[in-house]
Short mmCIF file of C-alpha atoms and ligand atoms in Angstrom, two decimals:
data_model
loop_
_atom_site.label_atom_id
_atom_site.label_comp_id
_atom_site.label_asym_id
_atom_site.label_seq_id
_atom_site.Cartn_x
_atom_site.Cartn_y
_atom_site.Cartn_z
CA MET U 1 38.42 -92.20 -19.55
CA LEU U 2 39.58 -89.16 -21.53
CA THR U 3 40.27 -91.38 -24.52
CA ASP U 4 36.80 -92.95 -24.37
CA ASN U 5 35.10 -89.59 -23.91
CA LEU U 6 36.97 -88.08 -26.84
CA LYS U 7 36.15 -91.07 -29.01
CA HIS U 8 32.49 -90.76 -28.11
CA ILE U 9 32.42 -87.01 -28.81
CA ASN U 10 34.15 -87.49 -32.17
CA GLN U 11 31.58 -90.13 -33.01
CA GLU U 12 28.75 -87.73 -32.18
CA ILE U 13 30.37 -84.99 -34.26
CA LEU U 14 30.63 -87.40 -37.17
CA LEU U 15 26.97 -88.44 -36.86
CA ALA U 16 25.79 -84.84 -36.68
CA CYS U 17 27.86 -83.99 -39.76
CA GLU U 18 26.41 -86.95 -41.67
CA LYS U 19 22.90 -85.93 -40.68
CA ALA U 20 23.52 -82.39 -41.93
CA GLN U 21 25.51 -83.55 -44.96
CA ARG U 22 28.50 -81.57 -43.84
CA SER U 23 32.14 -82.46 -43.98
CA VAL U 24 33.60 -83.41 -40.61
CA SER U 25 36.71 -81.41 -41.47
CA ASP U 26 34.60 -78.25 -41.27
CA VAL U 27 33.99 -78.70 -37.54
CA THR U 28 36.72 -77.99 -35.00
CA MET U 29 36.38 -79.27 -31.46
CA ILE U 30 37.76 -76.94 -28.83
CA ALA U 31 38.47 -78.52 -25.45
CA VAL U 32 37.31 -76.21 -22.65
CA THR U 33 39.69 -76.97 -19.79
CA LYS U 34 38.34 -74.53 -17.18
CA SER U 35 37.20 -77.32 -14.85
CA VAL U 36 40.48 -79.25 -14.79
CA GLU U 37 44.08 -78.77 -13.75
CA SER U 38 46.96 -78.24 -16.16
CA GLN U 39 48.01 -81.87 -15.73
CA THR U 40 44.74 -83.07 -17.27
CA ALA U 41 45.03 -80.53 -20.07
CA LYS U 42 48.49 -81.95 -20.73
CA GLU U 43 47.03 -85.45 -21.04
CA LEU U 44 44.58 -84.10 -23.60
CA ALA U 45 47.43 -82.54 -25.54
CA LYS U 46 49.25 -85.88 -25.54
CA LEU U 47 46.09 -87.45 -26.97
CA GLY U 48 46.32 -85.02 -29.87
CA VAL U 49 43.85 -82.30 -28.88
CA VAL U 50 45.18 -79.10 -30.42
CA ASN U 51 42.49 -76.52 -29.64
CA MET U 52 42.23 -75.50 -26.00
CA ALA U 53 40.00 -72.91 -24.38
CA GLU U 54 39.69 -71.10 -21.09
CA ASN U 55 37.14 -68.52 -20.05
CA ARG U 56 39.44 -66.69 -17.62
CA VAL U 57 42.60 -64.79 -18.38
CA ASP U 58 44.65 -66.03 -15.41
CA LYS U 59 43.71 -69.65 -16.06
CA LEU U 60 44.54 -69.41 -19.75
CA LEU U 61 47.98 -67.98 -19.02
CA GLU U 62 48.61 -70.64 -16.39
CA LYS U 63 47.65 -73.51 -18.74
CA LYS U 64 49.59 -72.06 -21.63
CA MET U 65 52.70 -71.86 -19.47
CA ALA U 66 52.24 -75.43 -18.24
CA LEU U 67 51.79 -76.68 -21.81
CA LYS U 68 54.55 -74.63 -23.40
CA ASP U 69 56.17 -77.75 -24.88
CA PHE U 70 53.08 -78.31 -27.03
CA SER U 71 53.67 -75.58 -29.56
CA VAL U 72 50.95 -76.84 -31.92
CA ILE U 73 48.19 -75.88 -29.50
CA LYS U 74 45.88 -73.07 -30.52
CA TRP U 75 44.64 -71.06 -27.55
CA HIS U 76 41.09 -69.79 -27.45
CA LEU U 77 39.79 -67.25 -24.95
CA ILE U 78 36.05 -67.87 -24.79
CA GLY U 79 34.87 -65.81 -21.82
CA ASN U 80 34.07 -62.21 -21.16
CA LEU U 81 37.25 -60.10 -21.20
CA GLN U 82 37.67 -57.03 -19.01
CA ARG U 83 39.36 -54.13 -20.74
CA ARG U 84 42.09 -53.83 -18.13
CA LYS U 85 43.10 -57.45 -18.79
CA VAL U 86 43.43 -57.13 -22.57
CA LYS U 87 47.13 -56.29 -22.46
CA LEU U 88 47.90 -59.38 -20.37
CA VAL U 89 46.38 -61.88 -22.74
CA ILE U 90 45.71 -60.56 -26.21
CA ASN U 91 49.13 -61.46 -27.58
CA GLU U 92 48.99 -64.91 -26.02
CA ILE U 93 45.92 -66.19 -27.83
CA ASP U 94 45.02 -67.36 -31.32
CA TYR U 95 41.26 -66.79 -31.11
CA PHE U 96 39.00 -64.56 -29.04
CA HIS U 97 35.36 -65.66 -28.91
CA ALA U 98 33.71 -62.96 -26.83
CA LEU U 99 34.05 -59.58 -28.54
CA ASP U 100 31.05 -57.78 -27.05
CA SER U 101 31.62 -54.03 -27.09
CA PHE U 102 33.17 -51.19 -29.06
CA LYS U 103 35.30 -50.16 -26.09
CA LEU U 104 36.76 -53.65 -25.85
CA ALA U 105 37.52 -53.56 -29.57
CA GLU U 106 39.33 -50.22 -29.08
CA GLU U 107 41.48 -51.71 -26.34
CA ILE U 108 42.32 -54.78 -28.43
CA GLN U 109 43.25 -52.54 -31.34
CA LYS U 110 45.56 -50.60 -29.04
CA ARG U 111 47.27 -53.60 -27.42
CA ALA U 112 47.46 -56.30 -30.07
CA GLU U 113 50.75 -56.73 -31.88
CA LYS U 114 49.27 -58.87 -34.61
CA GLU U 115 45.87 -59.43 -36.17
CA ILE U 116 43.61 -61.36 -33.77
CA SER U 117 40.94 -63.72 -35.05
CA CYS U 118 37.78 -62.68 -33.23
CA PHE U 119 34.19 -63.80 -32.95
CA VAL U 120 31.50 -61.24 -32.20
CA GLU U 121 29.40 -62.51 -29.31
CA VAL U 122 25.69 -62.35 -29.97
CA ASN U 123 22.89 -62.58 -27.44
CA ILE U 124 20.22 -64.11 -29.65
CA THR U 125 17.46 -64.45 -27.07
CA GLY U 126 18.05 -61.09 -25.36
CA GLU U 127 18.48 -62.56 -21.87
CA GLU U 128 19.47 -59.77 -19.47
CA SER U 129 22.13 -61.85 -17.77
CA LYS U 130 24.05 -62.44 -20.96
CA HIS U 131 26.89 -60.67 -22.68
CA GLY U 132 26.80 -59.97 -26.38
CA PHE U 133 25.27 -57.73 -28.99
CA LYS U 134 21.66 -57.89 -30.02
CA PRO U 135 21.39 -59.34 -33.53
CA ALA U 136 20.52 -55.96 -35.07
CA GLU U 137 23.61 -54.35 -33.56
CA VAL U 138 26.15 -56.74 -35.06
CA LEU U 139 26.49 -55.35 -38.59
CA PRO U 140 26.73 -51.69 -37.43
CA PHE U 141 29.39 -52.74 -34.91
CA VAL U 142 31.41 -54.61 -37.53
CA GLN U 143 31.24 -51.56 -39.80
CA GLU U 144 32.21 -49.27 -36.94
CA ILE U 145 35.47 -51.18 -36.37
CA ALA U 146 36.34 -51.47 -40.07
CA GLU U 147 39.51 -49.43 -39.56
CA PHE U 148 40.78 -51.61 -36.70
CA ASP U 149 43.49 -53.56 -38.48
CA LYS U 150 44.26 -55.76 -35.45
CA ILE U 151 40.78 -57.26 -35.39
CA LYS U 152 39.62 -59.76 -37.95
CA ILE U 153 36.01 -60.81 -37.49
CA ILE U 154 36.16 -64.44 -38.49
CA GLY U 155 32.70 -65.29 -37.24
CA LEU U 156 29.96 -65.09 -34.63
CA MET U 157 29.60 -66.78 -31.25
CA THR U 158 26.64 -67.46 -29.01
CA MET U 159 25.69 -69.35 -25.88
CA ALA U 160 22.31 -71.04 -25.98
CA PRO U 161 19.99 -70.44 -23.03
CA LEU U 162 20.22 -73.00 -20.22
CA ASN U 163 17.42 -75.56 -20.22
CA ALA U 164 16.27 -74.66 -23.71
CA SER U 165 14.20 -77.25 -25.55
CA GLU U 166 15.59 -78.89 -28.67
CA LYS U 167 13.30 -76.72 -30.75
CA GLU U 168 14.57 -73.55 -29.07
CA LEU U 169 18.17 -74.67 -29.56
CA HIS U 170 17.57 -75.19 -33.28
CA GLU U 171 16.01 -71.71 -33.44
CA VAL U 172 18.84 -69.96 -31.59
CA PHE U 173 21.58 -71.64 -33.62
CA SER U 174 19.84 -71.12 -36.96
CA GLU U 175 19.34 -67.42 -36.10
CA LEU U 176 23.08 -67.08 -35.55
CA LYS U 177 23.76 -68.88 -38.83
CA LYS U 178 21.44 -66.49 -40.69
CA LEU U 179 23.16 -63.49 -39.17
CA GLN U 180 26.59 -64.90 -40.02
CA CYS U 181 25.55 -65.33 -43.65
CA ALA U 182 24.10 -61.82 -43.79
CA ILE U 183 27.40 -60.37 -42.59
CA SER U 184 29.66 -62.48 -44.77
CA ASP U 185 27.45 -61.47 -47.74
CA GLN U 186 28.59 -57.87 -47.16
CA HIS U 187 32.15 -58.86 -48.16
CA LEU U 188 33.68 -56.47 -45.65
CA SER U 189 37.44 -56.61 -45.71
CA ASN U 190 37.70 -56.82 -41.92
CA ALA U 191 34.97 -59.41 -41.56
CA PRO U 192 35.02 -62.57 -43.67
CA CYS U 193 32.66 -63.90 -40.98
CA THR U 194 32.62 -67.47 -42.22
CA GLU U 195 32.75 -69.20 -38.83
CA LEU U 196 30.21 -70.06 -36.14
CA SER U 197 31.31 -70.75 -32.56
CA MET U 198 28.31 -72.47 -31.01
CA GLY U 199 27.47 -75.69 -29.22
CA MET U 200 28.66 -77.00 -25.84
CA SER U 201 28.53 -80.43 -24.18
CA ASN U 202 24.76 -80.58 -24.02
CA ASP U 203 23.86 -79.15 -27.39
CA PHE U 204 26.76 -79.53 -29.83
CA PRO U 205 25.07 -82.06 -32.16
CA ILE U 206 22.23 -79.59 -32.71
CA ALA U 207 24.68 -76.73 -33.20
CA ILE U 208 26.52 -78.77 -35.84
CA GLU U 209 23.25 -79.53 -37.63
CA GLU U 210 22.70 -75.76 -37.76
CA GLY U 211 26.16 -74.95 -39.08
CA ALA U 212 28.62 -74.69 -36.16
CA THR U 213 32.25 -74.70 -37.29
CA PHE U 214 33.73 -74.50 -33.77
CA VAL U 215 32.17 -76.40 -30.85
CA ARG U 216 33.33 -75.60 -27.30
CA ILE U 217 33.24 -78.73 -25.19
CA GLY U 218 34.13 -79.07 -21.52
CA THR U 219 32.06 -81.36 -19.30
CA ALA U 220 31.62 -84.12 -21.87
CA ILE U 221 35.40 -84.57 -22.15
CA PHE U 222 36.04 -84.83 -18.42
CA ARG U 223 32.97 -86.78 -17.36
CA GLY U 224 34.06 -89.53 -14.99
CA ALA U 225 37.72 -88.59 -15.36
C1 PLP S 1 32.33 -73.56 -19.92
C2 PLP S 1 32.06 -73.07 -21.28
C3 PLP S 1 31.85 -73.96 -22.34
C4 PLP S 1 31.83 -75.48 -22.17
O1 PLP S 1 30.68 -75.87 -21.49
P1 PLP S 1 30.37 -77.43 -21.21
O2 PLP S 1 28.92 -77.43 -20.94
O3 PLP S 1 31.19 -77.81 -20.02
O4 PLP S 1 30.73 -78.19 -22.40
C5 PLP S 1 31.65 -73.43 -23.61
N1 PLP S 1 31.65 -72.09 -23.82
C6 PLP S 1 31.84 -71.21 -22.82
C7 PLP S 1 31.82 -69.75 -23.15
C8 PLP S 1 32.05 -71.65 -21.52
O5 PLP S 1 32.25 -70.76 -20.54
#
Protein backbone atom coordinates (compact mmCIF):
# COMPACT_ATOMS: atom_id res chain seq x y z
CA MET A 1 0.00 0.00 0.00
CA LEU A 2 2.73 2.47 0.97
CA THR A 3 4.67 1.54 -2.15
CA ASP A 4 1.64 2.09 -4.39
CA ASN A 5 0.76 5.38 -2.72
CA LEU A 6 4.31 6.66 -3.05
CA LYS A 7 4.44 5.63 -6.68
CA HIS A 8 1.18 7.43 -7.34
CA ILE A 9 2.34 10.60 -5.56
CA ASN A 10 5.65 10.60 -7.45
CA GLN A 11 3.70 10.24 -10.67
CA GLU A 12 1.54 13.24 -9.77
CA ILE A 13 4.62 15.27 -8.87
CA LEU A 14 6.14 14.39 -12.22
CA LEU A 15 2.98 15.39 -14.11
CA ALA A 16 2.72 18.70 -12.27
CA CYS A 17 6.38 19.42 -13.02
CA GLU A 18 5.88 18.64 -16.71
CA LYS A 19 2.82 20.88 -16.82
CA ALA A 20 4.80 23.73 -15.27
CA GLN A 21 7.96 22.96 -17.24
CA ARG A 22 9.91 22.48 -14.07
CA SER A 23 12.56 19.95 -13.25
CA VAL A 24 11.35 17.19 -10.94
CA SER A 25 14.64 17.42 -9.06
CA ASP A 26 13.57 20.87 -7.84
CA VAL A 27 10.69 19.43 -5.82
CA THR A 28 11.30 17.59 -2.55
CA MET A 29 8.56 15.46 -1.06
CA ILE A 30 8.44 15.52 2.72
CA ALA A 31 6.53 12.66 4.35
CA VAL A 32 4.38 13.98 7.20
CA THR A 33 4.22 11.08 9.65
CA LYS A 34 2.07 12.67 12.37
CA SER A 35 -0.82 10.25 11.81
CA VAL A 36 1.22 7.03 11.98
CA GLU A 37 3.38 5.12 14.44
CA SER A 38 7.16 4.94 14.27
CA GLN A 39 6.95 1.46 12.77
CA THR A 40 5.19 2.83 9.67
CA ALA A 41 7.69 5.67 9.43
CA LYS A 42 10.41 3.03 9.50
CA GLU A 43 8.80 1.23 6.56
CA LEU A 44 8.82 4.51 4.66
CA ALA A 45 12.50 4.95 5.42
CA LYS A 46 13.19 1.45 4.12
CA LEU A 47 11.39 2.43 0.91
CA GLY A 48 13.87 5.27 0.51
CA VAL A 49 11.95 8.26 1.86
CA VAL A 50 14.58 10.60 3.29
CA ASN A 51 12.59 13.68 4.32
CA MET A 52 10.32 13.22 7.33
CA ALA A 53 8.16 15.76 9.12
CA GLU A 54 6.24 16.06 12.34
CA ASN A 55 4.20 18.98 13.61
CA ARG A 56 4.78 18.26 17.31
CA VAL A 57 8.02 18.35 19.21
CA ASP A 58 7.46 15.20 21.31
CA LYS A 59 6.41 13.17 18.28
CA LEU A 60 9.39 14.32 16.24
CA LEU A 61 11.82 13.34 18.99
CA GLU A 62 10.11 9.98 19.41
CA LYS A 63 10.26 9.18 15.67
CA LYS A 64 13.83 10.36 15.36
CA MET A 65 14.86 8.07 18.21
CA ALA A 66 13.01 5.12 16.68
CA LEU A 67 14.65 5.75 13.30
CA LYS A 68 18.15 6.47 14.58
CA ASP A 69 19.65 3.80 12.32
CA PHE A 70 18.56 5.80 9.26
CA SER A 71 21.14 8.53 9.43
CA VAL A 72 20.31 9.88 5.96
CA ILE A 73 16.92 11.14 7.10
CA LYS A 74 16.40 14.88 7.19
CA TRP A 75 14.01 15.95 9.94
CA HIS A 76 11.54 18.74 9.36
CA LEU A 77 9.51 20.41 12.10
CA ILE A 78 6.47 21.83 10.33
CA GLY A 79 4.15 22.90 13.14
CA ASN A 80 3.88 25.82 15.47
CA LEU A 81 6.73 25.79 18.01
CA GLN A 82 6.30 27.09 21.55
CA ARG A 83 9.25 29.08 22.82
CA ARG A 84 9.73 26.90 25.88
CA LYS A 85 10.16 23.85 23.62
CA VAL A 86 12.84 25.35 21.37
CA LYS A 87 15.73 24.02 23.44
CA LEU A 88 14.37 20.47 23.29
CA VAL A 89 14.20 20.24 19.53
CA ILE A 90 16.13 22.91 17.71
CA ASN A 91 19.38 20.96 17.59
CA GLU A 92 17.59 17.80 16.49
CA ILE A 93 16.16 19.11 13.24
CA ASP A 94 17.42 20.00 9.79
CA TYR A 95 14.57 22.32 8.77
CA PHE A 96 12.04 24.42 10.63
CA HIS A 97 8.99 25.43 8.59
CA ALA A 98 7.00 27.58 11.00
CA LEU A 99 9.02 30.63 12.03
CA ASP A 100 6.20 33.00 12.94
CA SER A 101 7.41 35.59 15.44
CA PHE A 102 10.39 37.71 16.45
CA LYS A 103 10.35 36.26 19.96
CA LEU A 104 10.58 32.74 18.58
CA ALA A 105 13.51 33.80 16.40
CA GLU A 106 15.24 35.24 19.50
CA GLU A 107 14.84 31.94 21.32
CA ILE A 108 16.16 29.94 18.35
CA GLN A 109 19.14 32.27 18.11
CA LYS A 110 19.83 31.68 21.80
CA ARG A 111 19.49 27.88 21.76
CA ALA A 112 20.74 26.71 18.37
CA GLU A 113 24.26 25.35 18.19
CA LYS A 114 24.41 25.52 14.42
CA GLU A 115 22.72 27.45 11.66
CA ILE A 116 19.12 26.24 11.21
CA SER A 117 17.43 26.32 7.82
CA CYS A 118 14.12 28.08 8.44
CA PHE A 119 11.01 28.99 6.50
CA VAL A 120 9.05 32.07 7.50
CA GLU A 121 5.40 31.10 7.85
CA VAL A 122 3.05 33.41 6.00
CA ASN A 123 -0.69 33.74 6.48
CA ILE A 124 -1.63 34.80 2.95
CA THR A 125 -5.39 35.01 3.41
CA GLY A 126 -5.32 36.63 6.85
CA GLU A 127 -7.48 33.96 8.52
CA GLU A 128 -7.67 34.67 12.25
CA SER A 129 -7.16 31.05 13.22
CA LYS A 130 -3.83 30.80 11.45
CA HIS A 131 -0.27 31.32 12.49
CA GLY A 132 2.13 33.29 10.36
CA PHE A 133 3.07 36.79 9.33
CA LYS A 134 0.97 38.95 7.08
CA PRO A 135 2.66 39.30 3.70
CA ALA A 136 3.66 42.93 4.35
CA GLU A 137 5.37 41.97 7.61
CA VAL A 138 7.73 39.39 6.14
CA LEU A 139 10.48 41.60 4.72
CA PRO A 140 10.68 43.84 7.84
CA PHE A 141 10.90 40.70 9.99
CA VAL A 142 13.67 39.20 7.87
CA GLN A 143 15.59 42.48 8.11
CA GLU A 144 15.00 42.64 11.86
CA ILE A 145 16.71 39.27 12.39
CA ALA A 146 19.62 39.99 10.04
CA GLU A 147 22.10 39.70 12.91
CA PHE A 148 20.82 36.29 14.03
CA ASP A 149 23.58 34.05 12.71
CA LYS A 150 21.81 30.83 13.75
CA ILE A 151 18.85 31.48 11.48
CA LYS A 152 19.06 31.13 7.73
CA ILE A 153 15.84 32.04 5.95
CA ILE A 154 15.84 29.56 3.12
CA GLY A 155 12.28 30.25 2.06
CA LEU A 156 8.62 30.85 2.87
CA MET A 157 5.90 28.47 4.00
CA THR A 158 2.12 28.65 3.92
CA MET A 159 -0.94 26.52 4.53
CA ALA A 160 -3.77 27.03 2.07
CA PRO A 161 -7.24 27.58 3.51
CA LEU A 162 -9.35 24.44 3.96
CA ASN A 163 -11.98 23.95 1.27
CA ALA A 164 -10.48 26.55 -1.02
CA SER A 165 -11.42 26.34 -4.69
CA GLU A 166 -8.75 25.54 -7.26
CA LYS A 167 -8.73 29.18 -8.27
CA GLU A 168 -8.18 30.31 -4.68
CA LEU A 169 -5.39 27.76 -4.26
CA HIS A 170 -3.62 29.08 -7.35
CA GLU A 171 -3.97 32.62 -5.96
CA VAL A 172 -2.65 31.78 -2.49
CA PHE A 173 0.34 29.83 -3.81
CA SER A 174 1.23 32.40 -6.46
CA GLU A 175 1.07 35.16 -3.82
CA LEU A 176 3.61 33.26 -1.74
CA LYS A 177 5.81 32.77 -4.81
CA LYS A 178 5.71 36.51 -5.55
CA LEU A 179 6.67 37.33 -1.98
CA GLN A 180 9.50 34.79 -2.04
CA CYS A 181 10.90 36.37 -5.21
CA ALA A 182 10.61 39.87 -3.74
CA ILE A 183 12.64 38.80 -0.71
CA SER A 184 15.27 36.83 -2.58
CA ASP A 185 15.68 39.87 -4.88
CA GLN A 186 16.91 41.81 -1.82
CA HIS A 187 20.01 39.58 -1.69
CA LEU A 188 20.08 39.66 2.10
CA SER A 189 22.92 37.60 3.49
CA ASN A 190 20.70 35.88 6.06
CA ALA A 191 17.90 35.19 3.62
CA PRO A 192 18.60 33.55 0.27
CA CYS A 193 14.87 32.75 0.35
CA THR A 194 14.88 30.51 -2.70
CA GLU A 195 12.50 27.83 -1.39
CA LEU A 196 8.73 27.48 -1.10
CA SER A 197 7.18 25.03 1.37
CA MET A 198 3.60 24.70 0.17
CA GLY A 199 1.19 22.00 -0.91
CA MET A 200 -0.30 19.10 1.07
CA SER A 201 -2.14 15.92 0.05
CA ASN A 202 -5.11 17.72 -1.44
CA ASP A 203 -3.38 20.55 -3.23
CA PHE A 204 0.25 19.67 -3.96
CA PRO A 205 -0.08 19.49 -7.77
CA ILE A 206 -1.37 23.07 -7.78
CA ALA A 207 1.37 24.16 -5.39
CA ILE A 208 3.99 22.63 -7.70
CA GLU A 209 2.50 24.44 -10.69
CA GLU A 210 2.93 27.66 -8.70
CA GLY A 211 6.53 26.97 -7.72
CA ALA A 212 6.61 24.78 -4.58
CA THR A 213 10.04 23.30 -3.90
CA PHE A 214 8.99 21.36 -0.78
CA VAL A 215 5.60 19.62 -0.57
CA ARG A 216 4.41 18.28 2.80
CA ILE A 217 2.39 15.14 2.29
CA GLY A 218 0.69 13.03 4.95
CA THR A 219 -2.72 11.52 4.23
CA ALA A 220 -2.01 10.61 0.62
CA ILE A 221 0.91 8.40 1.67
CA PHE A 222 -0.99 6.45 4.31
CA ARG A 223 -4.36 6.16 2.61
CA GLY A 224 -5.59 2.60 2.99
CA ALA A 225 -2.41 1.55 4.78
C1 LIG B 1 -0.54 17.58 8.69
C2 LIG B 1 0.21 18.61 7.95
C3 LIG B 1 0.53 18.43 6.60
C4 LIG B 1 0.10 17.22 5.78
O1 LIG B 1 -1.27 17.26 5.54
P1 LIG B 1 -1.99 16.13 4.66
O2 LIG B 1 -3.26 16.78 4.25
O3 LIG B 1 -2.20 14.96 5.57
O4 LIG B 1 -1.13 15.81 3.52
C5 LIG B 1 1.28 19.43 5.98
N1 LIG B 1 1.69 20.53 6.65
C6 LIG B 1 1.39 20.72 7.94
C7 LIG B 1 1.88 21.97 8.61
C8 LIG B 1 0.65 19.79 8.65
O5 LIG B 1 0.36 19.99 9.94
